[in-house]
Amino acid sequence: MLIQRVQLNAPTLPPQLLVAHNVGYWQEPEGSANTRHSCENMPEQSELKKTIYTPDSSLASPGVMLREMFADLAAGRELAWRLAVRDIRGQYRQAFLGILWAFILPLANTLAWIFLNSTGVVKIADTVLPYPVYVFTGTMLWAIFMDALNSPLQQINAAKGMLSKLNFPREALILSGIYQTLFNALIKIVLLLGVLFLMSLAPGGSLLFFPLGVVSLILVGTALGLLIAPVGILYTDVGRALPLLMQFLMYVTPVVFPMPKEGWVSTLFTLNPLTPLILTTRDWLTGVSPEFIAYFVAVNIASVVLLLVVWVIYRLAMPVLIERMSA
Amino acid sequence: MSDTLIKVEGVSKKFCRSFKRSLWYGMQDLGREVTGRRQGDISELRDDEFWAVKDVSFDLKRGECLGLVGPNGAGKTTLLRMLNGLIKPDKGRIEMRGRVGALIALGAGFNPILTGRENVYVNATVLGLSKKKIDEKLDEIVDFAEIEAFIDSPVQNYSSGMAVRLGFSVAAVLKPDVLLLDEVLAVGDMAFRVKCGNRIREMMSNAAVILVSHSMEFISWYATKVMVMQGGGTKRLTSSVHEGIRVYETLNIQKNAPSGKGGVEMLEAELVNKKQKLKDDVLCYIRRETLHLSLKFFVSDVGVGSCLDIRVGDGSGKVIINYRVVKNNSDSYKIFPPGEHTVCLDLGEIELTGGLYEIMAEFYDENRHVVFKRCDSVARFFVDSDLITYTKVTKNANIL
């Protein structure tokens, strides 16, 4: 059918259009589509893009959906970059302390724990590393993870006005959040390295792997953050409960406490998938040989799968959420 | 060689009145969407839901402009948001071809701390322009907005007019195949509005346009078709623009109870020309026809009597012409003594432009100190004409 029609119309069609028809899927009914406009205004675009909106869930045609997902991700890269630059500039331009804010919080946290430990208010088991280094690296890495976790919900909430009025690749928001997390992480890492150098702790060759650790922290954080975002947009309860939950989670992850050796707490620490992330990344940074490599890899693989799944959910959810954002 | 860019078939969308329920339904929809169970039309309404858009269908070709009119809450913006792909229809199918541009949220993504130049880049990227394209167009954008001197100051120091001008200029660089316009046709001061109008006309010449506006002047200038919406449904879809405007304006008619001190009773009022026609329950006149008004009223014991003003107001109630009912060929008011009166008034040639008008009557004492009775819309008529302007009264000037 398609071939017949194309041949039938062939004399009236410019060559580019014919090519477009051969690759296009069967949904192109009007073979003799107009090219006047395309030729005049956008020589780079020889065929009009067709968009169809129906009540059906896009899961019905997964192939099309996957193609669209990656096309939108590619199309949204530039926008993500612009938004990230806008937000970073906006944030730091209005702040006297500027980029210091990227690490003031974890720094304060570190000092508090060093104080608690040194005064003996809290009894903390011995760590391989000097405790100040242990807690400083731990809180910094944890802060990177928290940044990544909070970012999707924050980005979407901040862009509500734009989302409810304009159509742009929704992936750009998430990507922009990742860029910003990376930027802030970079500042923290520079500080971390500086402190390690001052304390004359030589990390050695394992430092090469350290970026991998940071990336996996951001990966896991983003996947989890994107997972809660759709519900978090509808109900603010999620945003409120999150800090509480994360506080608890921090104490069952070896951030400020070392891994307990025995008891049910030890099991809890081990079951916590964030444990291998923080431990391995810290080990790479400080030159200790990591013990949970296999667990670390497994968590990362699981996170990649989770990220893909929640990405799909995010796309499906967006129209439903925008509908409820503003009437 | 059909060049239909927008095809809307039986599209419906439901909304929820209750906020709490709406959020819960959102969760349910989310679940259905994610499990892929949202297939086909969803036709049943849940509690507290209503159809915000109901069974709307139309086609639009390149070069056409559909004027979307209707009272507030008629579903115009919802329809526009579905066309823009922001929300999904609950029923029906929408097919859009080509690049869609929307002049809806001017200056979307502006950060007040950043400079105008930085914001141009953000805003233009949100609208889908590449960096290369923005570099090329930057001078044009700044020129058009007329803010050369301020382009490197933060947007928060701009006057509100400057900010919208910048927003408009960025959006106006787009060359979309489908253009969606929601009440943003005129921004800034008068001089800038003229520029906007011309630029929009340029953008429209090569696109299929949907224009939502409450201004019938805009609709009559730009639209080639009109769709009147009411309560989510299509009340009329017509390619006669003034017919569409008539249907819309008659939807807006509201009756105000007569006011005043009392003492005069309006009994009957009627427009009495031979050539008028009744269309959609409204009397229609051709522009420059003569207008005769017949009134029957009763003046009770109110001293010497009552004098009378007749007014013609537009659809929004704004008075455009005031007629004094005078003694024969003089400039002083005719005083109607107590008793019943029937008069036929010659209101002259209607030099009004197209649209709906209403006639009001106001009775005073002879000194014009006390209002006995004010009757809004004793009669109404429609001037059937494609000539529609802001000024409402438009005369022809002849060359001597």
Coordinates of C-alpha atoms in Angstrom, one line a residue, chain A residues 18-223:
Chain A
L18 CA 10.5 10.3 -0.7
V19 CA 13.4 9.4 1.5
A20 CA 11.5 10.5 4.5
H21 CA 8.6 8.4 3.5
N22 CA 10.6 5.3 3.2
V23 CA 11.9 5.5 6.7
G24 CA 8.7 6.9 8.2
Y25 CA 6.3 4.4 9.7
W26 CA 3.0 3.6 8.1
Q27 CA 1.1 6.4 9.8
E28 CA 1.8 8.9 7.1
P29 CA -1.4 9.1 5.2
E30 CA -1.0 12.3 3.2
G31 CA 1.7 11.5 0.8
S32 CA 1.6 14.8 -1.0
A33 CA 2.3 16.7 2.1
N34 CA 3.1 20.3 1.8
T35 CA 6.8 21.3 1.5
R36 CA 6.3 25.0 0.7
H37 CA 6.8 26.0 4.2
S38 CA 9.6 23.6 4.9
C39 CA 11.6 24.7 1.9
E40 CA 11.1 28.4 2.6
N41 CA 11.7 28.5 6.3
M42 CA 13.6 25.4 7.4
P43 CA 15.7 23.9 4.7
E44 CA 17.2 21.5 7.3
Q45 CA 13.7 20.0 7.9
S46 CA 12.3 18.3 4.9
E47 CA 9.3 16.6 6.4
L48 CA 6.8 17.8 8.9
K49 CA 7.0 16.0 12.2
K50 CA 3.7 14.5 13.1
T51 CA 2.5 14.2 16.7
I52 CA -0.5 12.3 17.9
Y53 CA -2.2 12.6 21.2
T54 CA -4.6 9.9 22.4
P55 CA -5.8 8.8 25.8
D56 CA -3.8 5.5 25.4
S57 CA -0.8 4.9 27.6
S58 CA 2.3 5.1 25.6
L59 CA 3.3 1.8 27.1
A60 CA 1.1 0.3 24.4
S61 CA 3.9 0.9 21.8
P62 CA 7.2 0.5 23.8
G63 CA 9.4 0.7 20.7
V64 CA 8.1 4.2 19.8
M65 CA 8.3 5.2 23.4
L66 CA 11.9 4.2 23.8
R67 CA 12.8 6.0 20.6
E68 CA 11.1 9.1 21.8
M69 CA 12.8 8.9 25.2
F70 CA 16.2 8.9 23.8
A71 CA 15.3 11.5 21.2
D72 CA 14.0 13.8 23.9
L73 CA 17.1 13.2 26.1
A74 CA 19.3 14.3 23.2
A75 CA 17.1 17.2 22.4
G76 CA 17.0 18.3 26.0
R77 CA 20.8 18.3 26.6
E78 CA 21.2 21.9 25.5
L79 CA 18.3 23.1 27.6
A80 CA 19.5 21.2 30.6
W81 CA 22.8 22.9 30.3
R82 CA 21.2 26.3 30.0
L83 CA 19.0 25.7 33.0
A84 CA 21.9 24.4 35.1
V85 CA 24.0 27.4 34.2
R86 CA 21.0 29.7 35.0
D87 CA 20.4 28.1 38.4
I88 CA 24.0 28.0 39.4
R89 CA 24.6 31.6 38.5
G90 CA 21.4 32.7 40.1
Q91 CA 22.2 30.9 43.3
Y92 CA 25.7 32.1 43.7
R93 CA 25.3 35.6 42.4
Q94 CA 22.9 36.4 45.2
A95 CA 24.9 34.8 47.9
F96 CA 27.7 36.7 49.6
L97 CA 29.4 33.4 50.6
G98 CA 28.9 32.1 47.0
I99 CA 30.1 28.6 46.4
L100 CA 31.0 28.1 50.1
W101 CA 27.4 27.1 50.5
A102 CA 28.2 23.9 48.6
F103 CA 30.1 22.5 51.6
I104 CA 29.2 24.6 54.6
L105 CA 26.5 22.2 55.7
P106 CA 28.6 19.0 55.6
L107 CA 31.5 20.9 57.1
A108 CA 29.4 22.0 60.1
N109 CA 28.2 18.4 60.4
T110 CA 31.7 17.1 60.4
L111 CA 32.8 19.6 63.1
A112 CA 29.8 18.6 65.3
W113 CA 30.7 14.9 65.1
I114 CA 34.4 15.5 65.7
F115 CA 33.4 17.6 68.8
L116 CA 31.0 14.9 70.0
N117 CA 33.7 12.2 69.6
S118 CA 36.6 14.1 71.1
T119 CA 34.7 15.1 74.1
G120 CA 33.5 11.6 74.6
V121 CA 29.8 12.6 74.6
V122 CA 29.3 9.9 72.0
K123 CA 31.4 6.8 72.0
I124 CA 32.4 5.8 68.5
A125 CA 34.3 2.7 67.7
D126 CA 37.8 3.0 66.3
T127 CA 38.1 3.6 62.5
V128 CA 40.9 2.6 60.2
L129 CA 41.3 6.2 59.2
P130 CA 41.7 9.0 61.7
Y131 CA 38.2 9.8 62.9
P132 CA 38.1 13.4 61.6
V133 CA 39.0 12.2 58.1
Y134 CA 36.5 9.4 58.3
V135 CA 33.6 11.6 59.3
F136 CA 34.6 14.4 56.9
T137 CA 34.8 12.2 53.9
G138 CA 31.7 10.4 55.0
T139 CA 29.5 13.5 55.3
M140 CA 30.8 15.0 52.1
L141 CA 30.0 11.9 50.1
W142 CA 26.7 11.6 51.8
A143 CA 26.0 15.3 50.9
I144 CA 26.6 14.5 47.3
F145 CA 24.2 11.6 47.5
M146 CA 21.6 13.8 49.1
D147 CA 22.0 16.5 46.5
A148 CA 21.3 13.9 43.8
L149 CA 18.3 12.5 45.7
N150 CA 16.6 15.8 46.3
S151 CA 17.3 17.3 42.9
P152 CA 14.5 15.7 40.7
L153 CA 11.7 16.8 43.1
Q154 CA 13.3 20.2 43.5
Q155 CA 13.8 20.8 39.8
I156 CA 10.2 19.8 38.9
N157 CA 8.7 21.9 41.7
A158 CA 10.8 24.9 40.6
A159 CA 9.7 24.5 37.0
K160 CA 6.0 24.0 37.6
G161 CA 5.1 27.3 35.9
M162 CA 7.1 26.4 32.8
L163 CA 5.8 22.8 32.8
S164 CA 2.2 23.7 32.9
K165 CA 2.5 26.2 30.0
L166 CA 5.2 25.0 27.7
N167 CA 6.1 21.8 26.0
F168 CA 9.8 21.0 26.2
P169 CA 11.7 17.8 26.7
R170 CA 10.9 16.9 30.3
E171 CA 14.2 15.0 30.6
A172 CA 16.0 18.4 30.5
L173 CA 14.9 19.1 34.1
I174 CA 16.4 15.9 35.5
L175 CA 19.5 16.3 33.5
S176 CA 19.9 19.9 34.6
G177 CA 19.6 18.7 38.2
I178 CA 22.4 16.1 37.6
Y179 CA 24.6 18.8 36.1
Q180 CA 24.1 21.0 39.2
T181 CA 24.7 18.1 41.5
L182 CA 28.0 17.4 39.6
F183 CA 29.0 21.0 39.8
N184 CA 28.4 21.1 43.6
A185 CA 30.1 17.7 43.9
L186 CA 33.2 19.1 42.1
I187 CA 33.5 21.9 44.7
K188 CA 33.3 19.3 47.5
I189 CA 35.8 17.0 45.9
V190 CA 38.3 19.8 45.6
L191 CA 37.9 20.6 49.2
L192 CA 38.1 16.9 50.2
L193 CA 41.4 16.5 48.2
G194 CA 42.7 19.7 49.8
V195 CA 42.0 18.4 53.3
L196 CA 43.5 15.0 52.6
F197 CA 46.6 16.7 51.2
L198 CA 46.9 18.9 54.3
M199 CA 46.6 15.8 56.6
S200 CA 49.3 14.2 54.4
L201 CA 47.2 11.2 53.5
A202 CA 48.3 10.0 50.1
P203 CA 45.4 8.3 48.3
G204 CA 47.6 6.7 45.6
G205 CA 46.5 5.1 42.4
S206 CA 43.0 4.1 43.7
L207 CA 42.1 7.8 43.3
L208 CA 41.6 7.1 39.7
F209 CA 38.5 5.0 40.6
F210 CA 37.2 7.7 42.9
P211 CA 35.2 9.5 40.2
L212 CA 33.4 6.2 39.5
G213 CA 32.3 6.2 43.1
V214 CA 31.0 9.7 42.9
V215 CA 29.1 8.9 39.7
S216 CA 27.5 5.9 41.3
L217 CA 26.4 8.0 44.3
I218 CA 24.8 10.4 41.9
L219 CA 23.3 7.6 39.8
V220 CA 21.7 5.9 42.8
G221 CA 20.6 9.3 44.3
T222 CA 19.0 10.3 41.0
A223 CA 17.2 7.0 40.5

